[in-house]
Amino acid sequence: MSDIAGHGRSQSTPIYNRQSDPCLGPVVATAEDLERRVAELGAEITKDYAGRVPLLVGVLKGACFFLADLARAIELPVEVDFMAVSSYGNSTQTSGVVRIVKDLDADLNGRHVLIVEDIVDSGLTLSYLRRNLAARHPASLEVVALFVKRGLQSVDLDLAYQGFEIPPDFVVGYGLDVSERYRNLPYLATYVER
Ligand code: 5GP
């Protein structure tokens, strides 16, 4: 057991590494990059939403890691809710099919809703979510996306906040998975199917 000041694991010690896992490629964003950018996004949101109580809507499961860190970087009262939509399943190819698997508990009428997305690839998931949530009459509706893949979107994303623009490779870590693995990787790395 570690005491409250101690760390059970050194920050720089990877919990997976290329020696033990040949599918893991180069690191795209380190734990330190993520921590710094999430703090910056939290500060921007704090400033923009002063006097309001944003409702953070996380898209399960990937975004819950980002949302948990982002919520703690926002120095305002916030509320949190989650929904789940179908995405990749077990493959690394986008299906283009978006379906609500779990809906929100909250009524969005009159709320300041901030959609918290982990990664935008084709943008299809986000554009569906935005249309769906806009129809529930929120007072405002914005999006914060942590990772946006460069040049892959055919739809207009209109992101109020964006963490990182990344190359169009398949990535894992910080909530992003392959068949439910790698979500707890504290950094973002490319994944190569072998
Ligand atoms: P889009 O609809 O923008 O094509 O895809 C969005 C969803 O696909 C994300 O919320 C995420 O679940 C999944 N996704 C897109 N790119 C990646 C990736 O590189 N790695 C992982 N693990 N999931 C991804």
PDB file of C-alpha atoms and ligand atoms in Angstrom:
ATOM      1  CA  MET A   1       0.000   0.000   0.000  1.00  0.00           C
ATOM      2  CA  SER A   2       1.285   3.523  -0.735  1.00  0.00           C
ATOM      3  CA  ASP A   3       0.709   6.529   1.524  1.00  0.00           C
ATOM      4  CA  ILE A   4      -1.192   9.538   0.201  1.00  0.00           C
ATOM      5  CA  ALA A   5       1.953  11.465  -0.769  1.00  0.00           C
ATOM      6  CA  GLY A   6       3.645   8.490  -2.402  1.00  0.00           C
ATOM      7  CA  HIS A   7       2.990   7.103  -5.858  1.00  0.00           C
ATOM      8  CA  GLY A   8       2.328   3.425  -6.327  1.00  0.00           C
ATOM      9  CA  ARG A   9       3.791   3.697  -9.840  1.00  0.00           C
ATOM     10  CA  SER A  10       6.394   6.137 -11.111  1.00  0.00           C
ATOM     11  CA  GLN A  11       4.783   8.599 -13.578  1.00  0.00           C
ATOM     12  CA  SER A  12       7.153   7.733 -16.377  1.00  0.00           C
ATOM     13  CA  THR A  13       6.849   3.963 -15.998  1.00  0.00           C
ATOM     14  CA  PRO A  14       4.722   2.686 -18.882  1.00  0.00           C
ATOM     15  CA  ILE A  15       2.141   0.112 -17.927  1.00  0.00           C
ATOM     16  CA  TYR A  16       2.419  -1.389 -21.377  1.00  0.00           C
ATOM     17  CA  ASN A  17       5.474  -1.052 -23.564  1.00  0.00           C
ATOM     18  CA  ARG A  18       6.639  -2.059 -27.000  1.00  0.00           C
ATOM     19  CA  GLN A  19       8.816  -4.826 -25.610  1.00  0.00           C
ATOM     20  CA  SER A  20       5.863  -6.544 -23.998  1.00  0.00           C
ATOM     21  CA  ASP A  21       3.330  -5.494 -26.662  1.00  0.00           C
ATOM     22  CA  PRO A  22       4.436  -5.320 -30.308  1.00  0.00           C
ATOM     23  CA  CYS A  23       1.118  -3.719 -31.345  1.00  0.00           C
ATOM     24  CA  LEU A  24       1.991  -0.463 -29.574  1.00  0.00           C
ATOM     25  CA  GLY A  25       3.621   2.076 -31.876  1.00  0.00           C
ATOM     26  CA  PRO A  26       5.043   5.547 -31.226  1.00  0.00           C
ATOM     27  CA  VAL A  27       3.622   7.776 -28.485  1.00  0.00           C
ATOM     28  CA  VAL A  28       1.414  10.540 -29.932  1.00  0.00           C
ATOM     29  CA  ALA A  29       0.790  12.452 -26.690  1.00  0.00           C
ATOM     30  CA  THR A  30       2.577  11.834 -23.390  1.00  0.00           C
ATOM     31  CA  ALA A  31       0.863  11.868 -20.002  1.00  0.00           C
ATOM     32  CA  GLU A  32       2.463  15.270 -19.416  1.00  0.00           C
ATOM     33  CA  ASP A  33       1.128  16.633 -22.769  1.00  0.00           C
ATOM     34  CA  LEU A  34      -2.349  15.434 -21.839  1.00  0.00           C
ATOM     35  CA  GLU A  35      -2.229  16.895 -18.351  1.00  0.00           C
ATOM     36  CA  ARG A  36      -1.082  20.277 -19.655  1.00  0.00           C
ATOM     37  CA  ARG A  37      -3.657  20.487 -22.474  1.00  0.00           C
ATOM     38  CA  VAL A  38      -6.558  19.336 -20.297  1.00  0.00           C
ATOM     39  CA  ALA A  39      -5.635  22.035 -17.749  1.00  0.00           C
ATOM     40  CA  GLU A  40      -5.643  24.656 -20.557  1.00  0.00           C
ATOM     41  CA  LEU A  41      -9.029  23.486 -21.846  1.00  0.00           C
ATOM     42  CA  GLY A  42     -10.402  23.567 -18.292  1.00  0.00           C
ATOM     43  CA  ALA A  43      -9.187  27.146 -17.849  1.00  0.00           C
ATOM     44  CA  GLU A  44     -10.792  28.259 -21.156  1.00  0.00           C
ATOM     45  CA  ILE A  45     -14.086  26.604 -20.256  1.00  0.00           C
ATOM     46  CA  THR A  46     -13.985  28.154 -16.761  1.00  0.00           C
ATOM     47  CA  LYS A  47     -13.643  31.603 -18.338  1.00  0.00           C
ATOM     48  CA  ASP A  48     -16.274  31.076 -21.050  1.00  0.00           C
ATOM     49  CA  TYR A  49     -18.915  29.540 -18.767  1.00  0.00           C
ATOM     50  CA  ALA A  50     -18.503  31.931 -15.808  1.00  0.00           C
ATOM     51  CA  GLY A  51     -21.883  32.356 -14.110  1.00  0.00           C
ATOM     52  CA  ARG A  52     -23.343  29.243 -15.763  1.00  0.00           C
ATOM     53  CA  VAL A  53     -23.435  25.582 -14.735  1.00  0.00           C
ATOM     54  CA  PRO A  54     -22.342  23.528 -17.736  1.00  0.00           C
ATOM     55  CA  LEU A  55     -23.707  20.026 -18.158  1.00  0.00           C
ATOM     56  CA  LEU A  56     -20.837  17.875 -19.394  1.00  0.00           C
ATOM     57  CA  VAL A  57     -22.151  15.111 -21.638  1.00  0.00           C
ATOM     58  CA  GLY A  58     -19.626  12.313 -22.012  1.00  0.00           C
ATOM     59  CA  VAL A  59     -19.762   9.759 -24.756  1.00  0.00           C
ATOM     60  CA  LEU A  60     -19.061   6.323 -23.264  1.00  0.00           C
ATOM     61  CA  LYS A  61     -16.812   4.660 -22.847  1.00  0.00           C
ATOM     62  CA  GLY A  62     -13.723   6.390 -24.207  1.00  0.00           C
ATOM     63  CA  ALA A  63     -14.492   9.955 -23.130  1.00  0.00           C
ATOM     64  CA  CYS A  64     -15.028   9.183 -19.440  1.00  0.00           C
ATOM     65  CA  PHE A  65     -11.276   9.332 -18.769  1.00  0.00           C
ATOM     66  CA  PHE A  66     -10.977  12.746 -20.414  1.00  0.00           C
ATOM     67  CA  LEU A  67     -14.203  13.964 -18.828  1.00  0.00           C
ATOM     68  CA  ALA A  68     -13.048  13.002 -15.331  1.00  0.00           C
ATOM     69  CA  ASP A  69      -9.837  15.014 -15.735  1.00  0.00           C
ATOM     70  CA  LEU A  70     -11.512  17.912 -17.555  1.00  0.00           C
ATOM     71  CA  ALA A  71     -14.265  18.275 -14.933  1.00  0.00           C
ATOM     72  CA  ARG A  72     -11.589  18.664 -12.244  1.00  0.00           C
ATOM     73  CA  ALA A  73      -9.822  21.321 -14.314  1.00  0.00           C
ATOM     74  CA  ILE A  74     -13.015  23.440 -14.532  1.00  0.00           C
ATOM     75  CA  GLU A  75     -13.334  25.813 -11.597  1.00  0.00           C
ATOM     76  CA  LEU A  76     -17.117  26.092 -11.732  1.00  0.00           C
ATOM     77  CA  PRO A  77     -19.982  23.937 -10.544  1.00  0.00           C
ATOM     78  CA  VAL A  78     -20.557  21.374 -13.304  1.00  0.00           C
ATOM     79  CA  GLU A  79     -22.980  18.511 -13.801  1.00  0.00           C
ATOM     80  CA  VAL A  80     -22.117  15.299 -15.586  1.00  0.00           C
ATOM     81  CA  ASP A  81     -24.144  12.843 -17.639  1.00  0.00           C
ATOM     82  CA  PHE A  82     -23.265  10.067 -20.071  1.00  0.00           C
ATOM     83  CA  MET A  83     -24.614   8.490 -23.184  1.00  0.00           C
ATOM     84  CA  ALA A  84     -23.369   5.594 -25.260  1.00  0.00           C
ATOM     85  CA  VAL A  85     -23.520   5.293 -29.012  1.00  0.00           C
ATOM     86  CA  SER A  86     -22.425   2.446 -31.203  1.00  0.00           C
ATOM     87  CA  SER A  87     -19.047   2.978 -32.847  1.00  0.00           C
ATOM     88  CA  TYR A  88     -16.278   0.658 -33.929  1.00  0.00           C
ATOM     89  CA  GLY A  89     -17.209  -2.538 -32.099  1.00  0.00           C
ATOM     90  CA  ASN A  90     -14.218  -4.814 -32.309  1.00  0.00           C
ATOM     91  CA  SER A  91     -12.796  -3.513 -35.561  1.00  0.00           C
ATOM     92  CA  THR A  92     -10.528  -0.550 -36.224  1.00  0.00           C
ATOM     93  CA  GLN A  93     -12.597   0.666 -39.186  1.00  0.00           C
ATOM     94  CA  THR A  94     -15.351   3.267 -38.824  1.00  0.00           C
ATOM     95  CA  SER A  95     -18.769   1.758 -39.484  1.00  0.00           C
ATOM     96  CA  GLY A  96     -20.597   5.006 -40.238  1.00  0.00           C
ATOM     97  CA  VAL A  97     -23.516   3.608 -38.254  1.00  0.00           C
ATOM     98  CA  VAL A  98     -24.491   5.638 -35.193  1.00  0.00           C
ATOM     99  CA  ARG A  99     -27.082   4.348 -32.767  1.00  0.00           C
ATOM    100  CA  ILE A 100     -27.893   5.395 -29.163  1.00  0.00           C
ATOM    101  CA  VAL A 101     -27.157   2.461 -26.894  1.00  0.00           C
ATOM    102  CA  LYS A 102     -27.649   4.361 -23.616  1.00  0.00           C
ATOM    103  CA  ASP A 103     -29.452   7.691 -23.439  1.00  0.00           C
ATOM    104  CA  LEU A 104     -28.920  10.578 -21.000  1.00  0.00           C
ATOM    105  CA  ASP A 105     -30.672  10.769 -17.640  1.00  0.00           C
ATOM    106  CA  ALA A 106     -30.805  14.585 -17.713  1.00  0.00           C
ATOM    107  CA  ASP A 107     -33.425  16.768 -19.355  1.00  0.00           C
ATOM    108  CA  LEU A 108     -31.476  19.164 -21.605  1.00  0.00           C
ATOM    109  CA  ASN A 109     -34.195  21.808 -21.812  1.00  0.00           C
ATOM    110  CA  GLY A 110     -32.597  25.184 -20.961  1.00  0.00           C
ATOM    111  CA  ARG A 111     -29.225  23.645 -20.031  1.00  0.00           C
ATOM    112  CA  HIS A 112     -25.788  24.725 -21.163  1.00  0.00           C
ATOM    113  CA  VAL A 113     -24.636  21.463 -22.683  1.00  0.00           C
ATOM    114  CA  LEU A 114     -21.021  20.722 -23.477  1.00  0.00           C
ATOM    115  CA  ILE A 115     -20.461  17.471 -25.383  1.00  0.00           C
ATOM    116  CA  VAL A 116     -17.189  15.875 -24.288  1.00  0.00           C
ATOM    117  CA  GLU A 117     -15.743  13.703 -27.070  1.00  0.00           C
ATOM    118  CA  ASP A 118     -12.545  11.695 -26.909  1.00  0.00           C
ATOM    119  CA  ILE A 119     -11.694  11.511 -30.596  1.00  0.00           C
ATOM    120  CA  VAL A 120     -13.136  12.723 -33.880  1.00  0.00           C
ATOM    121  CA  ASP A 121     -12.322  10.595 -36.895  1.00  0.00           C
ATOM    122  CA  SER A 122     -14.902  10.876 -39.710  1.00  0.00           C
ATOM    123  CA  GLY A 123     -17.010  13.226 -37.547  1.00  0.00           C
ATOM    124  CA  LEU A 124     -20.128  11.128 -38.150  1.00  0.00           C
ATOM    125  CA  THR A 125     -20.650  10.301 -34.469  1.00  0.00           C
ATOM    126  CA  LEU A 126     -20.361  13.924 -33.453  1.00  0.00           C
ATOM    127  CA  SER A 127     -22.594  15.276 -36.176  1.00  0.00           C
ATOM    128  CA  TYR A 128     -25.284  12.752 -35.230  1.00  0.00           C
ATOM    129  CA  LEU A 129     -24.958  13.602 -31.516  1.00  0.00           C
ATOM    130  CA  ARG A 130     -25.115  17.312 -32.141  1.00  0.00           C
ATOM    131  CA  ARG A 131     -28.326  17.018 -34.169  1.00  0.00           C
ATOM    132  CA  ASN A 132     -29.857  14.665 -31.634  1.00  0.00           C
ATOM    133  CA  LEU A 133     -29.055  16.824 -28.589  1.00  0.00           C
ATOM    134  CA  ALA A 134     -29.934  20.118 -30.321  1.00  0.00           C
ATOM    135  CA  ALA A 135     -33.473  18.769 -30.789  1.00  0.00           C
ATOM    136  CA  ARG A 136     -33.835  18.623 -26.969  1.00  0.00           C
ATOM    137  CA  HIS A 137     -33.817  22.449 -26.650  1.00  0.00           C
ATOM    138  CA  PRO A 138     -30.648  23.164 -24.663  1.00  0.00           C
ATOM    139  CA  ALA A 139     -29.914  26.855 -23.948  1.00  0.00           C
ATOM    140  CA  SER A 140     -26.522  26.293 -25.600  1.00  0.00           C
ATOM    141  CA  LEU A 141     -24.729  23.349 -27.154  1.00  0.00           C
ATOM    142  CA  GLU A 142     -20.972  23.200 -27.703  1.00  0.00           C
ATOM    143  CA  VAL A 143     -18.365  20.502 -28.195  1.00  0.00           C
ATOM    144  CA  VAL A 144     -14.963  19.832 -26.666  1.00  0.00           C
ATOM    145  CA  ALA A 145     -12.988  17.130 -28.471  1.00  0.00           C
ATOM    146  CA  LEU A 146      -9.613  16.029 -27.165  1.00  0.00           C
ATOM    147  CA  PHE A 147      -8.207  14.488 -30.361  1.00  0.00           C
ATOM    148  CA  VAL A 148      -9.121  15.370 -33.933  1.00  0.00           C
ATOM    149  CA  LYS A 149      -7.681  13.347 -36.796  1.00  0.00           C
ATOM    150  CA  ARG A 150      -6.215  15.564 -39.448  1.00  0.00           C
ATOM    151  CA  GLY A 151      -8.168  15.984 -42.685  1.00  0.00           C
ATOM    152  CA  LEU A 152     -10.580  13.055 -42.389  1.00  0.00           C
ATOM    153  CA  GLN A 153     -13.887  14.853 -41.876  1.00  0.00           C
ATOM    154  CA  SER A 154     -16.449  15.360 -44.600  1.00  0.00           C
ATOM    155  CA  VAL A 155     -18.794  17.151 -42.174  1.00  0.00           C
ATOM    156  CA  ASP A 156     -18.318  20.590 -40.588  1.00  0.00           C
ATOM    157  CA  LEU A 157     -17.163  19.917 -37.015  1.00  0.00           C
ATOM    158  CA  ASP A 158     -17.623  23.380 -35.466  1.00  0.00           C
ATOM    159  CA  LEU A 159     -15.660  22.545 -32.302  1.00  0.00           C
ATOM    160  CA  ALA A 160     -15.629  25.188 -29.568  1.00  0.00           C
ATOM    161  CA  TYR A 161     -12.614  23.479 -27.955  1.00  0.00           C
ATOM    162  CA  GLN A 162     -10.070  21.118 -29.417  1.00  0.00           C
ATOM    163  CA  GLY A 163      -7.195  19.421 -27.586  1.00  0.00           C
ATOM    164  CA  PHE A 164      -4.836  18.036 -30.214  1.00  0.00           C
ATOM    165  CA  GLU A 165      -4.836  17.606 -33.948  1.00  0.00           C
ATOM    166  CA  ILE A 166      -3.262  14.188 -34.580  1.00  0.00           C
ATOM    167  CA  PRO A 167      -2.220  12.179 -37.653  1.00  0.00           C
ATOM    168  CA  PRO A 168      -4.904   9.899 -39.118  1.00  0.00           C
ATOM    169  CA  ASP A 169      -3.535   6.712 -37.510  1.00  0.00           C
ATOM    170  CA  PHE A 170      -5.462   4.412 -35.227  1.00  0.00           C
ATOM    171  CA  VAL A 171      -4.566   5.264 -31.612  1.00  0.00           C
ATOM    172  CA  VAL A 172      -5.105   3.802 -28.153  1.00  0.00           C
ATOM    173  CA  GLY A 173      -4.799   4.972 -24.552  1.00  0.00           C
ATOM    174  CA  TYR A 174      -6.307   7.640 -22.274  1.00  0.00           C
ATOM    175  CA  GLY A 175      -9.723   6.028 -22.694  1.00  0.00           C
ATOM    176  CA  LEU A 176      -9.358   4.753 -26.257  1.00  0.00           C
ATOM    177  CA  ASP A 177      -9.439   0.996 -26.699  1.00  0.00           C
ATOM    178  CA  VAL A 178      -9.081  -1.985 -28.921  1.00  0.00           C
ATOM    179  CA  SER A 179     -11.564  -4.630 -27.768  1.00  0.00           C
ATOM    180  CA  GLU A 180     -11.724  -2.901 -24.344  1.00  0.00           C
ATOM    181  CA  ARG A 181      -7.934  -3.034 -23.815  1.00  0.00           C
ATOM    182  CA  TYR A 182      -5.522  -0.094 -23.480  1.00  0.00           C
ATOM    183  CA  ARG A 183      -8.038   2.370 -22.010  1.00  0.00           C
ATOM    184  CA  ASN A 184      -5.874   2.711 -18.884  1.00  0.00           C
ATOM    185  CA  LEU A 185      -2.724   3.575 -20.805  1.00  0.00           C
ATOM    186  CA  PRO A 186      -1.830   7.017 -19.371  1.00  0.00           C
ATOM    187  CA  TYR A 187      -0.659   8.315 -22.762  1.00  0.00           C
ATOM    188  CA  LEU A 188      -1.836   8.121 -26.391  1.00  0.00           C
ATOM    189  CA  ALA A 189       0.027   5.776 -28.739  1.00  0.00           C
ATOM    190  CA  THR A 190      -0.476   4.473 -32.251  1.00  0.00           C
ATOM    191  CA  TYR A 191      -1.732   0.922 -32.560  1.00  0.00           C
ATOM    192  CA  VAL A 192      -0.596  -1.444 -35.261  1.00  0.00           C
ATOM    193  CA  GLU A 193      -2.638  -4.582 -35.825  1.00  0.00           C
ATOM    194  CA  ARG A 194      -0.332  -7.640 -36.027  1.00  0.00           C
TER     195      ARG A 194
HETATM  196  P1  5GP B   1     -16.157   9.029 -36.084  1.00  0.00           P
HETATM  197  O1  5GP B   1     -17.649   8.920 -36.047  1.00  0.00           O
HETATM  198  O2  5GP B   1     -15.668  10.447 -35.873  1.00  0.00           O
HETATM  199  O3  5GP B   1     -15.569   8.400 -37.309  1.00  0.00           O
HETATM  200  O4  5GP B   1     -15.592   8.136 -34.914  1.00  0.00           O
HETATM  201  C1  5GP B   1     -15.715   8.501 -33.576  1.00  0.00           C
HETATM  202  C2  5GP B   1     -15.558   7.330 -32.645  1.00  0.00           C
HETATM  203  O5  5GP B   1     -14.778   6.284 -33.228  1.00  0.00           O
HETATM  204  C3  5GP B   1     -14.801   7.745 -31.398  1.00  0.00           C
HETATM  205  O6  5GP B   1     -15.665   8.250 -30.411  1.00  0.00           O
HETATM  206  C4  5GP B   1     -14.094   6.467 -31.006  1.00  0.00           C
HETATM  207  O7  5GP B   1     -14.967   5.687 -30.233  1.00  0.00           O
HETATM  208  C5  5GP B   1     -13.842   5.764 -32.319  1.00  0.00           C
HETATM  209  N1  5GP B   1     -12.495   6.043 -32.841  1.00  0.00           N
HETATM  210  C6  5GP B   1     -12.153   6.876 -33.863  1.00  0.00           C
HETATM  211  N2  5GP B   1     -10.835   6.869 -34.090  1.00  0.00           N
HETATM  212  C7  5GP B   1     -10.308   6.020 -33.181  1.00  0.00           C
HETATM  213  C8  5GP B   1      -8.956   5.598 -32.881  1.00  0.00           C
HETATM  214  O8  5GP B   1      -7.945   5.996 -33.500  1.00  0.00           O
HETATM  215  N3  5GP B   1      -8.812   4.726 -31.847  1.00  0.00           N
HETATM  216  C9  5GP B   1      -9.866   4.252 -31.130  1.00  0.00           C
HETATM  217  N4  5GP B   1      -9.597   3.385 -30.159  1.00  0.00           N
HETATM  218  N5  5GP B   1     -11.149   4.616 -31.383  1.00  0.00           N
HETATM  219  C10 5GP B   1     -11.350   5.493 -32.386  1.00  0.00           C
END
